Amino acid sequence: MRDEFGFIQSIIPKKTYQSSLITGIGDDAALFQGNSKYEEVICLDTMVEGIHFKKNTMRPFHIGYKALAANISDLAAMGAIPTYYLVSIAVPKKGWNDAELDEIYQGMNALAEQYKMDLIGGDTVSTSSELVISITVMGRVEKNRHLLRSNASDGDIVFITGCLGDSAGGLELLLEKGLDYSYNEIEKTLIQAHQLPSPQVKMGRILAASGLRVSLNDISDGIASEANEIAEASNVKVVLEYEKLLMSEALLTYPNEKRENWVLFGGEDFQLIGTVPKTAWSEICEACKKAGQTIQTVGYIKKGEPQVILKKENEEKVLAKKGFNHFRTEE
Amino acid sequence: MRDEFGFIQSIIPKKTYQSSLITGIGDDAALFQGNSKYEEVICLDTMVEGIHFKKNTMRPFHIGYKALAANISDLAAMGAIPTYYLVSIAVPKKGWNDAELDEIYQGMNALAEQYKMDLIGGDTVSTSSELVISITVMGRVEKNRHLLRSNASDGDIVFITGCLGDSAGGLELLLEKGLDYSYNEIEKTLIQAHQLPSPQVKMGRILAASGLRVSLNDISDGIASEANEIAEASNVKVVLEYEKLLMSEALLTYPNEKRENWVLFGGEDFQLIGTVPKTAWSEICEACKKAGQTIQTVGYIKKGEPQVILKKENEEKVLAKKGFNHFRTEE
């Protein structure tokens, strides 16, 4: 394996995008110009081989792409414009070669280019067992325009920004048939949803630009879990109507029970769930239509004990705050 | 072990320090107000059990304290005021209990309090083998006042900010006699230097405030390595005079050869090495004296091929860009 110096040289970006960048990789820390018109947004997440990804369902390119996508999704959920990212990779002494590491960075880079994000720091270290990727992302949002989970209020409309369950469906296919199977077109859409998810930055920006009281959360752990986070943070009841949840054509080819599990608890679709005041709903829909973005009412907010109620076929049940980790069950 | 929710609850700070903070832990990402008067400084570093720390030489409190200290040291080397940090910990399923994890955070917290830094994010995940800690730190420095490694120029004075080699000396003691040995006072100073190092934030601030052309680098990997980084970044020759390097009373009790190795290559002292124009030297010394800070000339900058020359007893030799990793030799 290359030494650390050679590795760092290989990941220094050939070009940069952000005009606020002063110094990226190469000194003790990166520097960028602050801006009083904006709020800075930052988060750090770690993904571990065997828990968040496995080589039998994700190529290194997908691992990098999706790791960054998951972090960008957190920025989207704040209404932010992505700006910078830093990556720390702990590489096992066995089982990963230089070409695969490069491919992980290429995966991140493909997505970063799309959002004009600059890679400005991080490091690489070695471990004895599994690959660990820590990514810090930064973004910014106009002053006072950030969108919190705690903004929901009685009477609000609950919305989502796209189909749910596809990623979980794709994972099931991959676990069953592997990376090299010759999938049909329908299956490919599910697999792509799992391997190359699209964070909803554009939607976050539309909602932030509206200036309305919007609550927002990204659906990384399944809508059941994320809706509960909004309920808790806003101290309200979230009512979800199952029949309104969006499912792809591909997902509709699967049996009901499987589908429901994926849609409610699957996670990793990286759509957004949020709320807006009822009076603003038509305005938001209009803005989304203009931008070619999907938005769908899936329920409403009620006063009361913070919890999530799922309405399905005229029955109501409390939806627990749980997601499922596909790999954990195997341990 | 607690679930992730319980763990996050336990690490949410009870109070915050930074007035720019809008939202810390608890939403998809943290938010703080940007400021056009400042440049934002950020870095991410990862420490792995068995490579960067071991339980037989560091208690969990020390591990947390030192991990954050190493990152703050990078901020100091830019001339920045520390502001925020985010921590991601990957915890092995065996070998670490909740109390030890708490202690790691207590160690970080002790140092963070000293610098009024707020913990604003991160996560905890599980691994199969060793503990991995990733820390992102942020700071800020007045516009155009940041200090880069590339600022050194012909004729500059090279300085350091304190004693070198103590941390390496402390580690040798700990490897030999363990954590529970009844050390004498001299030994204790070395052990403290290893377990609870002090980043040189105050010195970085004095140098940034000076407005002078200062190059700066923190000595994390040993002065040989760090001086080479300045030589390369500034495209100059760094001449170090061995006899001028500062050593503690404690270190002077060790044989010459051991001492030299520790001082030049030991690392983890987290002092700063830098350069200032010769004409500004007395001004800098005066400012340090006023602030009760140590600063010591240890050499000068010359034109020429980027490298480090060590002068010792009237002999000159090229000092290679190497540090030593005390654990790596055991692998």
XYZ file of C-alpha atoms in Angstrom:
662
model
C 0.000 0.000 0.000
C 1.142 3.573 -0.674
C 2.475 5.562 2.230
C 0.239 8.232 3.684
C 2.024 11.019 1.841
C 1.486 9.349 -1.531
C -2.115 8.704 -0.651
C -2.815 12.302 0.349
C -1.188 13.504 -2.870
C -3.508 11.240 -4.818
C -6.687 12.644 -3.272
C -5.886 16.379 -3.430
C -8.543 17.791 -5.750
C -7.277 19.037 -9.127
C -9.746 21.912 -9.068
C -11.876 23.661 -6.468
C -15.373 25.100 -6.618
C -16.134 27.190 -3.550
C -15.063 30.821 -3.775
C -14.842 31.076 0.017
C -12.060 28.453 0.135
C -8.697 29.861 1.227
C -6.633 26.719 1.899
C -7.728 23.118 1.471
C -5.651 19.989 2.030
C -1.964 20.556 2.789
C -1.597 22.584 6.002
C -2.548 21.751 9.583
C -6.176 22.596 8.888
C -8.340 23.983 6.089
C -9.459 27.604 5.965
C -12.442 29.289 4.399
C -13.862 32.774 4.613
C -16.778 33.260 7.019
C -19.895 35.077 5.833
C -22.293 36.927 8.097
C -25.185 36.411 5.669
C -25.103 32.683 6.265
C -25.336 30.095 8.975
C -22.744 27.354 8.759
C -24.078 23.800 8.884
C -21.928 20.848 9.908
C -22.244 17.159 10.697
C -20.009 14.140 11.118
C -21.020 10.544 10.474
C -19.141 7.294 10.507
C -19.833 4.214 8.423
C -18.409 0.837 9.337
C -17.904 -2.135 7.028
C -20.210 -4.970 7.974
C -22.708 -2.629 9.619
C -23.344 0.155 7.116
C -21.977 -1.491 3.985
C -20.548 -4.759 2.737
C -18.444 -5.647 -0.238
C -20.928 -8.224 -1.461
C -23.625 -5.593 -2.078
C -21.634 -2.427 -2.773
C -18.643 -1.805 -5.019
C -16.076 0.626 -3.574
C -17.435 3.376 -5.837
C -20.910 2.902 -4.321
C -19.511 2.876 -0.795
C -17.886 6.278 -1.289
C -20.829 7.721 -3.171
C -23.404 6.593 -0.642
C -21.341 7.568 2.413
C -21.151 11.133 1.141
C -24.801 11.058 0.005
C -25.933 10.141 3.534
C -24.077 13.150 4.913
C -25.298 15.529 2.208
C -28.795 14.347 3.025
C -28.342 15.758 6.540
C -27.419 19.126 5.006
C -30.489 18.931 2.749
C -32.648 18.377 5.824
C -31.414 21.718 7.222
C -32.139 23.538 3.953
C -28.430 24.041 3.325
C -26.220 24.412 0.260
C -23.395 21.827 0.503
C -19.924 23.409 0.454
C -17.107 21.292 1.908
C -16.290 17.803 3.103
C -13.497 16.061 4.999
C -12.881 12.332 4.913
C -11.080 10.071 7.310
C -10.631 6.433 6.311
C -9.327 3.684 8.572
C -8.162 0.912 6.277
C -7.681 -2.712 7.372
C -4.255 -4.156 6.725
C -5.864 -6.935 4.694
C -8.756 -7.125 2.277
C -8.561 -3.690 0.657
C -6.135 -2.584 -2.047
C -5.104 0.833 -3.397
C -7.373 0.581 -6.426
C -10.404 -0.009 -4.224
C -9.503 2.922 -1.987
C -9.169 5.136 -5.059
C -12.571 3.956 -6.187
C -14.131 4.943 -2.847
C -12.783 8.467 -3.332
C -13.969 8.462 -6.948
C -17.455 7.630 -5.712
C -17.385 10.544 -3.289
C -15.899 12.782 -5.921
C -18.643 11.998 -8.433
C -21.268 13.234 -5.993
C -19.156 16.132 -4.726
C -18.759 17.429 -8.287
C -22.497 17.399 -8.687
C -22.845 19.664 -5.644
C -19.639 21.672 -6.188
C -18.274 20.532 -2.854
C -14.548 20.742 -2.154
C -12.661 18.012 -0.314
C -10.638 20.032 2.207
C -9.231 17.609 4.737
C -9.112 14.334 6.568
C -6.621 11.548 6.924
C -6.004 7.892 6.417
C -5.019 5.471 9.159
C -4.871 1.699 9.440
C -7.005 -0.730 11.432
C -6.838 -4.458 11.950
C -10.298 -5.466 10.831
C -12.991 -3.492 9.043
C -12.966 -0.355 6.909
C -14.269 2.716 8.765
C -15.180 5.916 6.893
C -15.825 9.135 8.807
C -17.112 12.069 6.811
C -17.643 15.626 7.968
C -19.740 17.736 5.641
C -20.329 21.455 5.766
C -22.912 23.611 4.100
C -24.563 26.942 4.593
C -28.029 28.372 4.687
C -29.194 31.972 4.581
C -29.481 33.535 8.023
C -32.665 32.475 9.843
C -33.678 30.159 7.019
C -32.566 26.842 8.496
C -35.191 24.122 8.869
C -35.464 22.192 12.121
C -37.336 19.069 13.154
C -38.921 21.078 15.912
C -40.934 23.413 13.653
C -44.066 21.256 13.260
C -47.344 22.527 14.690
C -50.975 21.484 15.025
C -52.793 21.453 11.684
C -49.654 21.316 9.513
C -49.531 19.151 6.447
C -46.987 16.303 6.503
C -45.198 15.671 3.230
C -42.537 13.471 1.689
C -40.406 14.207 -1.360
C -40.381 10.872 -3.203
C -40.711 7.106 -3.165
C -39.865 5.060 -0.096
C -38.679 1.489 0.256
C -36.686 1.220 -2.952
C -33.331 1.091 -1.204
C -34.454 -1.743 1.065
C -35.837 -3.597 -1.950
C -32.542 -3.148 -3.777
C -30.628 -4.478 -0.812
C -32.748 -7.605 -0.674
C -32.001 -8.287 -4.326
C -28.281 -7.738 -3.820
C -28.143 -9.984 -0.775
C -29.966 -12.684 -2.707
C -28.350 -12.514 -6.137
C -25.133 -10.553 -5.653
C -23.416 -7.759 -7.544
C -22.846 -9.596 -10.809
C -26.319 -10.932 -11.504
C -27.964 -9.794 -14.711
C -30.838 -7.745 -13.294
C -33.868 -6.604 -15.309
C -34.762 -2.927 -15.657
C -37.201 -2.897 -12.739
C -34.674 -4.531 -10.438
C -31.996 -2.109 -11.595
C -33.992 0.877 -10.391
C -34.144 -0.657 -6.902
C -30.452 -1.497 -6.906
C -29.549 1.997 -8.022
C -31.713 3.416 -5.224
C -29.661 1.359 -2.790
C -26.184 1.932 -4.199
C -26.379 5.463 -5.571
C -29.013 7.381 -3.595
C -29.747 11.022 -4.388
C -29.869 13.408 -1.440
C -32.719 15.921 -1.749
C -30.673 19.111 -1.701
C -32.850 20.852 -4.271
C -35.983 20.246 -2.188
C -34.270 21.485 0.956
C -33.348 24.655 -0.866
C -36.876 25.238 -2.161
C -38.250 24.841 1.359
C -35.604 27.107 2.910
C -36.168 29.735 0.227
C -39.898 29.766 0.995
C -39.272 31.476 4.307
C -42.182 29.478 5.723
C -42.331 27.587 9.004
C -41.147 24.223 7.711
C -40.014 21.254 9.795
C -37.724 18.862 7.992
C -35.906 15.583 8.535
C -34.160 13.235 6.141
C -35.370 9.663 5.897
C -32.200 7.752 6.597
C -33.654 5.209 9.045
C -37.151 4.734 7.619
C -40.150 7.044 7.831
C -41.383 5.452 11.095
C -38.234 6.508 12.873
C -37.930 9.925 11.243
C -41.582 10.879 11.753
C -41.120 10.019 15.423
C -38.156 12.393 15.572
C -40.337 15.215 14.281
C -43.082 14.280 16.765
C -40.634 14.346 19.666
C -38.765 17.487 18.621
C -42.000 19.400 17.954
C -44.006 17.791 20.758
C -46.893 16.898 18.453
C -48.685 13.879 17.034
C -47.793 12.952 13.453
C -50.556 11.174 11.548
C -49.388 9.248 8.473
C -51.821 7.836 5.931
C -50.318 4.650 4.545
C -52.191 4.792 1.236
C -50.616 8.157 0.444
C -47.003 7.044 0.847
C -45.258 7.030 -2.521
C -43.987 3.732 -3.884
C -42.194 3.160 -7.172
C -43.544 0.973 -9.970
C -40.723 -1.408 -9.165
C -41.785 -1.759 -5.558
C -45.405 -2.423 -6.526
C -44.319 -5.742 -8.047
C -43.562 -7.066 -4.548
C -46.027 -8.613 -2.059
C -47.868 -6.269 0.300
C -46.243 -7.318 3.528
C -42.695 -7.028 2.269
C -43.458 -3.671 0.710
C -44.969 -2.266 3.884
C -41.950 -3.271 5.899
C -39.584 -1.663 3.423
C -41.613 1.531 3.069
C -42.097 2.133 6.796
C -38.855 0.844 8.242
C -36.429 0.352 5.348
C -34.517 3.577 5.433
C -31.641 4.807 3.263
C -33.932 6.300 0.649
C -32.710 9.749 1.691
C -35.999 11.398 0.832
C -37.184 14.149 3.159
C -40.165 14.173 5.478
C -41.449 17.502 6.708
C -44.368 19.699 7.562
C -45.725 23.036 6.336
C -48.648 25.145 7.504
C -51.822 24.102 5.683
C -52.283 27.624 4.375
C -48.932 27.447 2.592
C -49.449 24.078 0.954
C -50.516 25.326 -2.464
C -47.633 27.796 -2.542
C -45.119 25.029 -1.777
C -46.666 22.717 -4.355
C -46.424 25.451 -6.961
C -42.727 26.044 -6.170
C -41.993 22.313 -6.404
C -43.888 21.971 -9.666
C -41.891 24.832 -11.188
C -38.649 23.161 -10.117
C -39.756 19.747 -11.357
C -39.660 18.306 -7.821
C -42.001 15.751 -6.296
C -43.888 16.614 -3.121
C -46.706 14.552 -1.679
C -49.049 14.986 1.286
C -48.873 11.928 3.477
C -50.623 13.103 6.619
C -51.082 15.875 9.111
C -50.050 17.144 12.543
C -52.309 16.991 15.598
C -51.922 18.274 19.121
C -51.151 15.652 21.715
C -48.629 13.247 23.123
C -45.650 13.029 20.752
C -46.075 9.888 18.687
C -46.733 8.712 15.164
C -50.120 7.295 14.176
C -50.352 5.197 11.037
C -53.735 5.109 9.341
C -54.216 2.126 7.052
C -57.487 0.784 5.694
C -59.379 2.876 8.252
C -57.447 1.403 11.142
C -55.055 3.386 13.292
C -51.993 2.138 15.085
C -49.037 3.717 16.834
C -45.914 3.495 14.728
C -42.910 2.766 16.930
C -39.589 4.539 16.520
C -37.751 1.698 14.907
C -35.818 1.131 11.744
C -34.139 -2.052 10.750
C -30.532 -2.730 10.123
C -30.332 -5.353 7.449
C -26.976 -6.627 8.496
C -27.474 -6.574 12.251
C -29.886 -9.509 12.087
C -27.118 -11.640 10.630
C -24.725 -11.091 13.479
C -24.165 -1.219 26.512
C -26.619 1.673 26.291
C -28.462 2.153 23.033
C -27.369 4.988 20.783
C -30.189 7.255 21.931
C -29.220 6.897 25.583
C -25.618 7.475 24.706
C -26.310 10.649 22.751
C -28.428 11.947 25.607
C -25.524 11.351 27.968
C -23.054 13.397 25.917
C -25.228 16.428 25.138
C -23.468 19.335 26.854
C -25.290 20.829 29.828
C -24.124 24.318 28.888
C -22.696 25.987 25.796
C -20.033 28.647 25.367
C -19.981 29.977 21.825
C -22.373 32.824 21.141
C -22.464 31.954 17.435
C -24.006 28.543 18.162
C -27.589 28.191 16.921
C -28.254 24.438 17.230
C -25.878 21.798 18.537
C -26.544 18.079 18.937
C -30.105 16.955 18.250
C -31.055 17.744 14.663
C -29.670 16.421 11.368
C -26.698 18.771 11.625
C -25.390 21.565 13.821
C -25.775 25.226 12.918
C -23.757 28.289 13.821
C -23.794 31.855 12.598
C -21.148 32.794 10.002
C -19.046 35.917 10.496
C -17.414 37.867 7.684
C -14.704 39.184 9.993
C -13.308 35.686 10.440
C -11.946 32.801 8.501
C -13.274 29.422 9.574
C -10.675 26.753 10.316
C -11.474 23.042 10.237
C -9.712 19.703 10.433
C -10.592 16.048 10.947
C -8.311 13.430 12.461
C -8.785 9.825 13.395
C -7.075 7.917 16.168
C -7.036 4.139 16.261
C -6.486 1.939 19.288
C -3.200 0.072 19.021
C -1.718 2.670 16.660
C -2.342 6.033 18.305
C -3.124 4.883 21.828
C -3.251 1.775 23.979
C -5.010 0.982 27.198
C -1.793 -0.017 28.927
C -0.351 3.505 28.678
C -3.441 5.720 28.623
C -6.551 5.718 30.773
C -9.787 6.478 28.880
C -9.723 10.038 30.256
C -6.259 10.557 28.730
C -7.338 9.063 25.419
C -10.164 11.571 25.099
C -8.114 14.494 26.358
C -5.179 13.816 24.077
C -7.287 13.065 20.999
C -8.907 16.477 21.286
C -5.578 18.122 22.207
C -3.993 16.818 18.992
C -6.793 18.392 16.974
C -6.741 21.685 18.869
C -3.008 21.775 18.212
C -3.773 21.911 14.482
C -6.000 24.933 15.114
C -3.228 26.555 17.169
C -0.859 26.087 14.236
C -3.202 28.182 12.073
C -3.406 30.939 14.701
C -7.061 30.134 15.373
C -9.403 30.401 18.359
C -11.003 26.960 18.943
C -14.813 27.030 18.755
C -16.513 23.693 18.077
C -15.865 19.975 17.890
C -17.656 16.856 16.697
C -16.785 13.343 17.791
C -17.449 10.019 16.186
C -16.522 6.895 18.112
C -16.537 3.362 16.741
C -16.671 1.054 19.751
C -15.637 -2.611 19.687
C -18.292 -5.062 20.850
C -15.854 -6.342 23.463
C -13.252 -4.755 25.685
C -14.830 -1.339 26.347
C -17.629 -0.612 28.789
C -19.958 2.360 29.231
C -17.948 3.827 32.109
C -14.800 3.898 29.969
C -16.635 5.537 27.102
C -17.975 8.176 29.478
C -14.447 8.755 30.696
C -13.203 9.346 27.132
C -15.833 12.062 26.755
C -14.937 13.480 30.172
C -11.332 13.765 29.006
C -12.391 15.681 25.923
C -14.771 17.773 27.936
C -12.072 18.813 30.410
C -10.002 20.282 27.586
C -12.997 21.690 25.725
C -14.052 23.628 28.810
C -10.621 25.155 29.019
C -11.011 26.486 25.470
C -14.767 27.161 25.633
C -15.403 24.737 22.809
C -18.869 23.295 22.287
C -19.455 19.661 21.325
C -21.957 19.998 18.478
C -22.195 16.639 16.768
C -20.932 13.227 15.881
C -22.150 9.709 16.389
C -21.334 6.358 17.881
C -21.152 3.122 15.931
C -19.827 -0.347 16.669
C -16.819 -2.193 15.280
C -15.511 -5.700 15.761
C -11.988 -4.955 16.928
C -10.371 -1.686 17.977
C -11.718 1.632 19.206
C -11.609 4.360 16.539
C -12.099 8.033 17.450
C -12.633 10.633 14.728
C -12.690 14.247 15.805
C -13.506 17.286 13.726
C -12.504 20.571 15.299
C -13.395 24.053 14.150
C -11.932 27.395 15.028
C -11.678 30.856 13.582
C -9.035 33.430 12.934
C -9.369 37.095 12.015
C -9.511 37.663 8.273
C -6.067 37.486 6.623
C -4.397 36.583 9.909
C -4.061 32.826 9.432
C -0.565 31.343 9.642
C 0.600 28.872 7.008
C 3.579 26.564 6.753
C 4.420 28.221 3.452
C 5.264 31.651 4.902
C 8.954 31.047 5.683
C 11.557 33.045 3.794
C 15.346 33.456 3.539
C 16.829 35.011 6.677
C 13.872 34.242 8.975
C 14.433 33.087 12.512
C 13.192 29.589 13.352
C 11.607 29.208 16.772
C 9.918 26.649 18.988
C 7.514 27.303 21.853
C 8.679 24.836 24.501
C 10.436 21.609 25.452
C 10.616 18.673 23.074
C 10.927 14.959 23.761
C 8.997 14.804 27.027
C 6.050 12.932 25.555
C 8.312 10.254 24.056
C 10.126 9.967 27.380
C 6.834 9.567 29.198
C 5.720 6.872 26.804
C 8.899 4.880 27.377
C 8.266 4.967 31.111
C 4.665 3.889 30.678
C 5.568 1.032 28.351
C 8.178 -0.139 30.832
C 6.432 0.307 34.169
C 2.747 0.666 33.348
C -0.011 2.976 34.523
C -0.006 1.984 38.190
C 3.672 2.350 39.026
C 4.574 4.822 41.725
C 6.505 7.366 39.663
C 8.743 10.078 41.142
C 8.120 13.771 40.458
C 10.514 13.971 37.504
C 8.949 10.950 35.870
C 5.489 12.353 36.484
C 6.239 15.450 34.405
C 7.163 13.217 31.455
C 4.097 11.070 31.886
C 1.847 14.093 32.067
C 3.438 15.438 28.879
C 2.486 12.182 27.192
C -1.005 11.717 28.603
C -2.266 15.267 28.961
C -0.457 17.455 26.419
C -1.253 21.169 26.187
C -1.888 22.561 22.717
C -0.251 25.950 22.177
C -3.364 27.956 21.405
C -2.167 31.037 23.293
C 1.064 31.163 21.288
C -0.803 30.740 18.014
C -2.989 33.680 18.972
C -0.031 35.902 19.875
C 1.575 35.137 16.526
C -1.649 35.701 14.567
C -2.290 38.969 16.415
C 1.176 40.223 15.480
C 0.117 40.620 11.855
C 3.648 39.607 10.870
C 4.687 37.119 8.207
C 4.826 34.022 10.411
C 5.031 30.411 9.252
C 3.752 27.892 11.746
C 3.372 24.149 12.190
C 2.536 22.042 15.214
C 5.018 19.409 16.335
C 2.870 16.314 16.329
C 5.310 13.976 14.565
C 8.642 15.273 15.885
C 10.527 18.402 14.899
C 12.454 16.621 12.126
C 9.237 15.866 10.320
C 7.547 19.204 10.989
C 10.562 21.324 10.045
C 10.666 19.424 6.766
C 7.042 20.317 6.147
C 7.888 24.011 6.514
C 10.925 23.565 4.234
C 8.795 21.925 1.569
C 5.806 24.254 1.830
C 8.026 27.373 1.793
C 10.635 25.982 -0.609
C 13.505 26.913 1.693
C 16.241 25.288 3.757
C 15.589 25.092 7.508
C 18.706 25.092 9.651
C 18.220 23.753 13.198
C 20.869 24.109 15.892
C 20.646 21.088 18.147
C 22.113 22.799 21.182
C 19.346 25.389 21.147
C 16.464 22.904 21.259
C 14.693 23.114 24.602
C 14.722 20.094 26.872
C 13.102 19.752 30.265
C 15.036 19.093 33.469
C 13.406 15.696 33.488
C 14.710 14.826 30.046
C 18.234 15.888 30.953
C 18.423 12.941 33.361
C 18.431 10.546 30.374
C 21.429 9.459 28.254
C 22.344 11.608 25.274
C 21.432 9.212 22.506
C 17.979 8.425 23.845
C 17.317 12.093 24.417
C 18.346 13.083 20.906
C 16.062 10.497 19.392
C 13.114 11.673 21.490
C 13.735 15.363 20.867
C 14.145 15.096 17.101
C 11.744 12.325 16.231
C 9.551 11.710 19.264
C 6.544 13.854 18.459
C 3.301 14.384 20.370
C 4.700 17.287 22.366
C 2.316 19.584 20.498
C 4.649 22.529 20.725
C 4.799 24.798 17.688
C 7.673 25.347 15.280
C 7.638 28.466 13.161
C 9.517 31.300 11.570
C 9.425 35.096 11.799
C 11.365 37.773 9.942
C 14.600 38.569 11.805
C 13.594 42.208 12.122
C 10.478 41.220 14.060
C 12.160 38.876 16.508
C 12.479 41.285 19.420
C 8.866 42.387 18.982
C 7.674 38.762 19.115
C 9.856 38.018 22.137
C 8.418 41.025 23.924
C 4.838 39.928 23.213
C 5.608 36.401 24.471
C 7.284 37.707 27.587
C 4.274 39.868 28.393
C 1.976 36.868 28.003
C 4.233 34.598 30.046
C 4.888 32.350 27.028
C 8.107 30.586 26.103
C 9.681 31.217 22.719
C 13.156 30.083 21.720
C 15.311 30.620 18.613
C 16.448 27.252 17.324
C 17.776 28.120 13.883
C 17.258 30.103 10.724
C 16.003 29.900 7.154
C 18.296 29.826 4.115
C 17.645 29.881 0.404
C 18.100 26.569 -1.339
C 16.760 23.122 -1.921
C 13.966 22.401 0.571
C 15.455 20.338 3.370
C 16.331 20.477 7.041
C 19.950 20.797 8.172
C 20.800 19.856 11.739
C 23.863 21.531 13.206
C 25.326 19.696 16.176
C 28.795 20.129 17.662
C 29.884 22.013 14.532
C 28.811 19.196 12.242
C 25.962 19.448 9.771
C 23.695 16.697 8.567
C 20.469 16.486 6.617
C 17.561 15.654 8.892
C 15.178 13.280 7.144
C 11.416 13.692 7.245
C 10.727 10.887 9.650
C 8.995 10.490 12.965
C 8.594 7.299 14.852
C 5.508 5.469 15.819
C 6.213 3.749 19.075
C 3.649 1.055 18.587
C 4.282 0.301 14.956
C 7.566 -1.412 15.765
C 5.684 -3.973 17.815
C 3.444 -5.071 14.988
